[in-house]
Every structure is written in structure tokens, then in C-alpha cells.
Amino acid sequence: MVVEARTVKVDDEKNVRSLNTINRQLSSNTARLDAVKRTVDETRSLSATYDDQVRRTDQQLNKIRTEIQKARTEMTRIPTLPDNPRGDSNLVSLADEARRLADEHKRDADNIESLSESANDLSSSALQLIREVLDNDKKVTQSIDRLEQQFKENNDMVKDLEEQADRINTRSQKSSDRASQIFNELNNLPSIDINALTENANRLEIKETGIELDLNRKIDDYERRQSKLNEYQDDVRKLLEKGKIDQKVRFFFR
């Protein structure tokens, strides 16, 4: 009986060790399940955030299109000069210069609209990519973080482009008003202050040069951000192609 008792004791100790091992495995599996759940919940929350950001970007683009349409309408208000206006020929040149500036503002507005649409397309592509990687490892998570940062930067770029469109619309209105003023002076005033008009035209030219430099700088910055975003998208696609996520899932459930 003593031998049997010792045997039972040994068996009990083995069973206890086995039970402890099972408990540790269960705890480990539970922790892994919790980690997967947190990852899925965080990614879904991130996707919802991207959805909201894309909607807001669409609203911003619609506002930009409205402002650009206003600018185009203002272009049509610039009067056509008579064939043989009364007054000094310098006034005719000033009126032509005002119209030229207005036309350049219109082209700038069209460029801004195109860039804004490209920014929105890139943001939508990033969102679609995020939705395809609900189960991800550390490298994918890091890529998602970089994509999120890039999306935020693109969103800021759209806001900046919107402000630029507003400024162009304001300058277009001023150009239209200035052209109308010159037209009225040509036809109604017996004498005109040529020096003042020339000074105003010079100021317009200086402002236009500054605007062009600022716009070129923003376009270059946007292109650099677009290149970075493409690199991040390639990183995520490569990770997906290697099947790292599928391997993790198979390892967990096998």
C-alpha cells in the first residue's frame, strides 16, 4: 500500500505539473487573443477615423470648387475695352495687364483644383489599404502609423490649397474691379492720374511674383509628400505579399 500511495503521489504531482502547463498555455493563448482583439479594434477605429477624414476632405474640395467657380464668374465680369478708347494709351496697357493677371489667377485656381483632387485620391487609396490589413504584425502597424501621418499631412495640404484658392478669388475680384475702374476712366474722365495707375500696376506685378513663388513651393512640397506616401504603400503591399499575416493566423489556430 505504501508503494501504491507513493505511485499515486507521483502521478498526482505529474498531473499537477501538467495542469500548470495547461494553465500557462491557456493564459498565453488568452493574452494572444486579447492582443489580436485589441489590434482589430484599433484598426477598425483607425478605419472609421479615415472615413471621417475622407468625408471632410470631400467637403473641403467641394468648397474649393465653389470658390474657383466664383473666380471664373468674376473673370466674365471684366469689361471688354473699346477699339478706340478715349484717353492715354498707357491706360489701355494697364487694363490689358489687369486682364492678364486675372487670366493667370484663373489658371492658378485650376491647378489648385487638380492638386486637391490628387490629394483626395491619395488619401482614399491609403484608406483602402488600411482596410485590407485588419490582422497585422508590428511592421504593418508601423507602416499604418506612417500612412496615418501622411494622410494628416495631405489633409493639411488640402486646407492650405483651399486658403490659396480663397486668396486667388479675392485677387481676381480686385483685378476685375480695377479693370472696370480703368474702363470707366477711359470713357468718362477728361484727365487721369497716369502715375498713380502705373504705381498700382507695378504693385500688382510684384504681388503676382510673390504669389507664383509661394505656389511653386507648395507644389514641390506636395509632390515630395506624394512620393513618401507611395513608398509607404509599397512597404505595406510587400508585407502582405510575403504572407506574414496569414502565417501568424495559421500559427495561432493550428
CSV table of C-alpha atoms in Angstrom, one decimal:
chain,number,residue,atom,x,y,z
A,1,MET,CA,0.0,0.0,0.0
A,2,VAL,CA,2.9,2.3,0.7
A,3,VAL,CA,4.2,1.7,-2.8
A,4,GLU,CA,0.8,2.3,-4.3
A,5,ALA,CA,0.5,5.5,-2.2
A,6,ARG,CA,3.9,6.7,-3.5
A,7,THR,CA,2.9,5.9,-7.0
A,8,VAL,CA,-0.4,7.8,-6.7
A,9,LYS,CA,1.6,10.7,-5.2
A,10,VAL,CA,4.0,10.7,-8.1
A,11,ASP,CA,1.1,10.5,-10.6
A,12,ASP,CA,-0.7,13.4,-8.7
A,13,GLU,CA,2.5,15.5,-9.0
A,14,LYS,CA,2.7,14.8,-12.7
A,15,ASN,CA,-0.9,15.7,-13.1
A,16,VAL,CA,-0.4,19.0,-11.2
A,17,ARG,CA,2.6,19.9,-13.4
A,18,SER,CA,0.5,19.0,-16.5
A,19,LEU,CA,-2.3,21.2,-15.2
A,20,ASN,CA,0.1,24.1,-14.5
A,21,THR,CA,1.4,23.7,-18.0
A,22,ILE,CA,-2.1,23.8,-19.5
A,23,ASN,CA,-2.9,26.8,-17.4
A,24,ARG,CA,0.1,28.7,-18.6
A,25,GLN,CA,-0.7,27.8,-22.2
A,26,LEU,CA,-4.3,28.9,-21.7
A,27,SER,CA,-3.1,32.2,-20.2
A,28,SER,CA,-0.7,32.7,-23.1
A,29,ASN,CA,-3.4,31.9,-25.6
A,30,THR,CA,-5.8,34.2,-23.8
A,31,ALA,CA,-3.3,37.0,-23.9
A,32,ARG,CA,-2.7,36.4,-27.6
A,33,LEU,CA,-6.5,36.5,-28.2
A,34,ASP,CA,-6.7,39.8,-26.3
A,35,ALA,CA,-3.8,41.2,-28.3
A,36,VAL,CA,-5.5,40.2,-31.6
A,37,LYS,CA,-8.8,41.7,-30.5
A,38,ARG,CA,-7.1,45.0,-29.5
A,39,THR,CA,-5.3,45.1,-32.8
A,40,VAL,CA,-8.6,44.5,-34.7
A,41,ASP,CA,-10.5,47.1,-32.6
A,42,GLU,CA,-7.7,49.7,-33.1
A,43,THR,CA,-7.6,49.1,-36.8
A,44,ARG,CA,-11.3,49.4,-37.1
A,45,SER,CA,-11.2,52.6,-35.1
A,46,LEU,CA,-8.5,53.9,-37.4
A,47,SER,CA,-10.6,53.0,-40.4
A,48,ALA,CA,-13.5,54.9,-39.0
A,49,THR,CA,-11.3,57.9,-38.5
A,50,TYR,CA,-10.0,57.7,-42.0
A,51,ASP,CA,-13.6,57.5,-43.3
A,52,ASP,CA,-14.4,60.7,-41.4
A,53,GLN,CA,-11.2,62.4,-42.7
A,54,VAL,CA,-12.1,61.4,-46.3
A,55,ARG,CA,-15.6,62.9,-45.9
A,56,ARG,CA,-14.2,66.1,-44.5
A,57,THR,CA,-11.7,66.3,-47.4
A,58,ASP,CA,-14.5,65.8,-49.9
A,59,GLN,CA,-16.3,68.7,-48.2
A,60,GLN,CA,-13.2,70.9,-48.4
A,61,LEU,CA,-12.8,70.0,-52.1
A,62,ASN,CA,-16.4,71.0,-52.8
A,63,LYS,CA,-15.8,74.3,-51.1
A,64,ILE,CA,-12.7,74.8,-53.2
A,65,ARG,CA,-14.6,74.1,-56.4
A,66,THR,CA,-17.3,76.6,-55.3
A,67,GLU,CA,-14.6,79.3,-54.8
A,68,ILE,CA,-13.0,78.5,-58.1
A,69,GLN,CA,-16.3,78.8,-59.9
A,70,LYS,CA,-16.8,82.2,-58.2
A,71,ALA,CA,-13.4,83.2,-59.5
A,72,ARG,CA,-14.3,82.1,-63.0
A,73,THR,CA,-17.5,84.1,-62.8
A,74,GLU,CA,-15.6,87.2,-61.8
A,75,MET,CA,-13.4,86.7,-64.9
A,76,THR,CA,-16.5,87.2,-67.1
A,77,ARG,CA,-17.2,90.5,-65.4
A,78,ILE,CA,-14.1,92.1,-66.7
A,79,PRO,CA,-15.3,94.5,-69.4
A,80,THR,CA,-14.0,94.5,-73.0
A,81,LEU,CA,-12.2,97.6,-73.9
A,82,PRO,CA,-13.4,99.7,-76.9
A,83,ASP,CA,-11.5,99.7,-80.1
A,84,ASN,CA,-10.6,103.4,-79.9
A,85,PRO,CA,-10.9,104.4,-76.2
A,86,ARG,CA,-10.5,108.0,-75.2
A,87,GLY,CA,-7.5,108.7,-73.1
A,88,ASP,CA,-3.8,107.9,-72.9
A,89,SER,CA,-2.6,104.7,-74.4
A,90,ASN,CA,-1.0,103.8,-71.1
A,91,LEU,CA,-4.4,103.2,-69.6
A,92,VAL,CA,-5.2,100.6,-72.3
A,93,SER,CA,-2.0,98.8,-71.4
A,94,LEU,CA,-3.0,98.9,-67.7
A,95,ALA,CA,-6.4,97.4,-68.5
A,96,ASP,CA,-4.8,94.7,-70.6
A,97,GLU,CA,-2.4,94.0,-67.7
A,98,ALA,CA,-5.3,93.7,-65.3
A,99,ARG,CA,-7.0,91.2,-67.6
A,100,ARG,CA,-3.8,89.2,-68.0
A,101,LEU,CA,-3.4,89.0,-64.2
A,102,ALA,CA,-7.0,87.8,-63.9
A,103,ASP,CA,-6.4,85.1,-66.5
A,104,GLU,CA,-3.3,83.9,-64.6
A,105,HIS,CA,-5.3,83.8,-61.4
A,106,LYS,CA,-7.8,81.5,-63.2
A,107,ARG,CA,-5.1,79.2,-64.3
A,108,ASP,CA,-3.7,79.0,-60.8
A,109,ALA,CA,-7.1,78.2,-59.5
A,110,ASP,CA,-7.5,75.3,-62.0
A,111,ASN,CA,-4.1,74.0,-60.9
A,112,ILE,CA,-5.1,74.1,-57.2
A,113,GLU,CA,-8.3,72.2,-58.0
A,114,SER,CA,-6.3,69.5,-59.8
A,115,LEU,CA,-3.8,69.2,-56.9
A,116,SER,CA,-6.6,69.0,-54.4
A,117,GLU,CA,-8.3,66.1,-56.3
A,118,SER,CA,-5.0,64.3,-56.4
A,119,ALA,CA,-4.6,64.7,-52.7
A,120,ASN,CA,-8.0,63.3,-52.1
A,121,ASP,CA,-7.4,60.3,-54.4
A,122,LEU,CA,-4.2,59.5,-52.5
A,123,SER,CA,-6.0,59.7,-49.1
A,124,SER,CA,-8.7,57.4,-50.4
A,125,SER,CA,-6.1,54.9,-51.6
A,126,ALA,CA,-4.4,54.9,-48.2
A,127,LEU,CA,-7.7,54.3,-46.5
A,128,GLN,CA,-8.5,51.3,-48.8
A,129,LEU,CA,-5.0,49.9,-48.0
A,130,ILE,CA,-5.7,50.2,-44.2
A,131,ARG,CA,-8.9,48.3,-44.5
A,132,GLU,CA,-7.1,45.3,-46.1
A,133,VAL,CA,-4.8,44.8,-43.2
A,134,LEU,CA,-7.0,44.3,-40.1
A,135,ASP,CA,-4.7,41.5,-38.8
A,136,ASN,CA,-1.2,42.9,-38.9
A,137,ASP,CA,2.2,42.4,-37.2
A,138,LYS,CA,4.5,45.1,-35.8
A,139,LYS,CA,5.9,46.2,-39.2
A,140,VAL,CA,2.5,46.6,-40.7
A,141,THR,CA,1.4,48.6,-37.7
A,142,GLN,CA,4.3,50.9,-38.1
A,143,SER,CA,3.5,51.3,-41.8
A,144,ILE,CA,-0.1,52.2,-40.9
A,145,ASP,CA,1.2,54.8,-38.4
A,146,ARG,CA,3.3,56.4,-41.2
A,147,LEU,CA,0.3,56.2,-43.6
A,148,GLU,CA,-1.9,58.0,-41.0
A,149,GLN,CA,0.7,60.7,-40.6
A,150,GLN,CA,1.0,61.1,-44.3
A,151,PHE,CA,-2.8,61.3,-44.6
A,152,LYS,CA,-2.9,64.1,-42.0
A,153,GLU,CA,-0.2,66.0,-43.8
A,154,ASN,CA,-2.2,65.6,-47.1
A,155,ASN,CA,-5.3,66.9,-45.3
A,156,ASP,CA,-3.3,69.9,-44.1
A,157,MET,CA,-2.2,70.4,-47.6
A,158,VAL,CA,-5.8,70.4,-48.9
A,159,LYS,CA,-6.7,73.1,-46.3
A,160,ASP,CA,-3.7,75.2,-47.4
A,161,LEU,CA,-4.8,74.8,-51.0
A,162,GLU,CA,-8.3,75.9,-50.0
A,163,GLU,CA,-6.9,79.1,-48.4
A,164,GLN,CA,-4.8,79.7,-51.5
A,165,ALA,CA,-7.9,79.4,-53.7
A,166,ASP,CA,-9.7,81.9,-51.4
A,167,ARG,CA,-6.8,84.3,-51.9
A,168,ILE,CA,-6.8,83.9,-55.6
A,169,ASN,CA,-10.5,84.5,-55.7
A,170,THR,CA,-10.0,87.8,-53.8
A,171,ARG,CA,-7.3,88.9,-56.1
A,172,SER,CA,-9.4,88.0,-59.1
A,173,GLN,CA,-12.2,90.2,-57.8
A,174,LYS,CA,-9.7,93.1,-57.3
A,175,SER,CA,-8.4,92.6,-60.8
A,176,SER,CA,-12.0,92.7,-62.2
A,177,ASP,CA,-12.8,95.8,-60.2
A,178,ARG,CA,-9.6,97.5,-61.3
A,179,ALA,CA,-10.3,96.7,-65.0
A,180,SER,CA,-13.8,98.2,-64.6
A,181,GLN,CA,-12.4,101.3,-63.0
A,182,ILE,CA,-9.9,101.8,-65.8
A,183,PHE,CA,-12.7,101.3,-68.4
A,184,ASN,CA,-14.8,103.9,-66.8
A,185,GLU,CA,-11.9,106.4,-66.6
A,186,LEU,CA,-11.2,105.8,-70.2
A,187,ASN,CA,-14.7,106.8,-71.3
A,188,ASN,CA,-15.8,109.4,-68.7
A,189,LEU,CA,-12.8,111.3,-67.3
A,190,PRO,CA,-11.2,114.2,-69.1
A,191,SER,CA,-7.9,113.6,-67.3
A,192,ILE,CA,-6.4,110.7,-65.5
A,193,ASP,CA,-3.6,110.3,-63.0
A,194,ILE,CA,-1.2,108.2,-65.1
A,195,ASN,CA,1.5,108.0,-62.4
A,196,ALA,CA,-0.9,106.6,-59.8
A,197,LEU,CA,-2.2,104.0,-62.2
A,198,THR,CA,1.3,103.0,-63.1
A,199,GLU,CA,2.3,102.6,-59.5
A,200,ASN,CA,-0.8,100.4,-58.9
A,201,ALA,CA,0.1,98.2,-61.8
A,202,ASN,CA,3.7,97.8,-60.5
A,203,ARG,CA,2.4,96.7,-57.1
A,204,LEU,CA,0.1,94.2,-58.8
A,205,GLU,CA,3.1,92.8,-60.7
A,206,ILE,CA,5.2,92.5,-57.5
A,207,LYS,CA,2.4,90.7,-55.7
A,208,GLU,CA,1.9,88.3,-58.6
A,209,THR,CA,5.6,87.3,-58.5
A,210,GLY,CA,5.4,86.6,-54.8
A,211,ILE,CA,2.2,84.5,-55.3
A,212,GLU,CA,3.9,82.5,-58.0
A,213,LEU,CA,6.9,81.7,-55.9
A,214,ASP,CA,4.7,80.6,-52.9
A,215,LEU,CA,2.5,78.4,-55.1
A,216,ASN,CA,5.6,76.7,-56.7
A,217,ARG,CA,7.0,76.0,-53.3
A,218,LYS,CA,3.8,74.4,-52.1
A,219,ILE,CA,3.5,72.3,-55.3
A,220,ASP,CA,7.1,71.0,-54.7
A,221,ASP,CA,6.2,70.2,-51.1
A,222,TYR,CA,3.1,68.3,-52.1
A,223,GLU,CA,5.0,66.2,-54.7
A,224,ARG,CA,7.5,65.2,-52.0
A,225,ARG,CA,4.7,64.1,-49.7
A,226,GLN,CA,3.1,62.2,-52.5
A,227,SER,CA,6.4,60.3,-53.2
A,228,LYS,CA,6.7,59.4,-49.5
A,229,LEU,CA,3.1,58.1,-49.4
A,230,ASN,CA,3.7,55.9,-52.4
A,231,GLU,CA,6.8,54.4,-50.6
A,232,TYR,CA,4.7,53.6,-47.5
A,233,GLN,CA,2.0,52.0,-49.6
A,234,ASP,CA,4.7,49.8,-51.3
A,235,ASP,CA,6.0,48.7,-47.9
A,236,VAL,CA,2.6,47.5,-46.7
A,237,ARG,CA,1.9,45.7,-50.0
A,238,LYS,CA,5.2,43.9,-49.8
A,239,LEU,CA,4.4,42.7,-46.3
A,240,LEU,CA,1.1,41.5,-47.4
A,241,GLU,CA,2.7,39.6,-50.4
A,242,LYS,CA,5.1,37.8,-48.1
A,243,GLY,CA,2.1,36.4,-46.2
A,244,LYS,CA,3.3,37.3,-42.8
A,245,ILE,CA,-0.2,38.0,-41.5
A,246,ASP,CA,-1.6,34.6,-42.8
A,247,GLN,CA,1.4,32.8,-41.2
A,248,LYS,CA,0.6,34.4,-37.8
A,249,VAL,CA,-3.1,33.4,-38.1
A,250,ARG,CA,-2.2,29.8,-39.1
A,251,PHE,CA,0.3,29.5,-36.2
A,252,PHE,CA,-2.2,30.8,-33.7
A,253,PHE,CA,-5.0,28.4,-34.7
A,254,ARG,CA,-3.1,25.3,-35.6
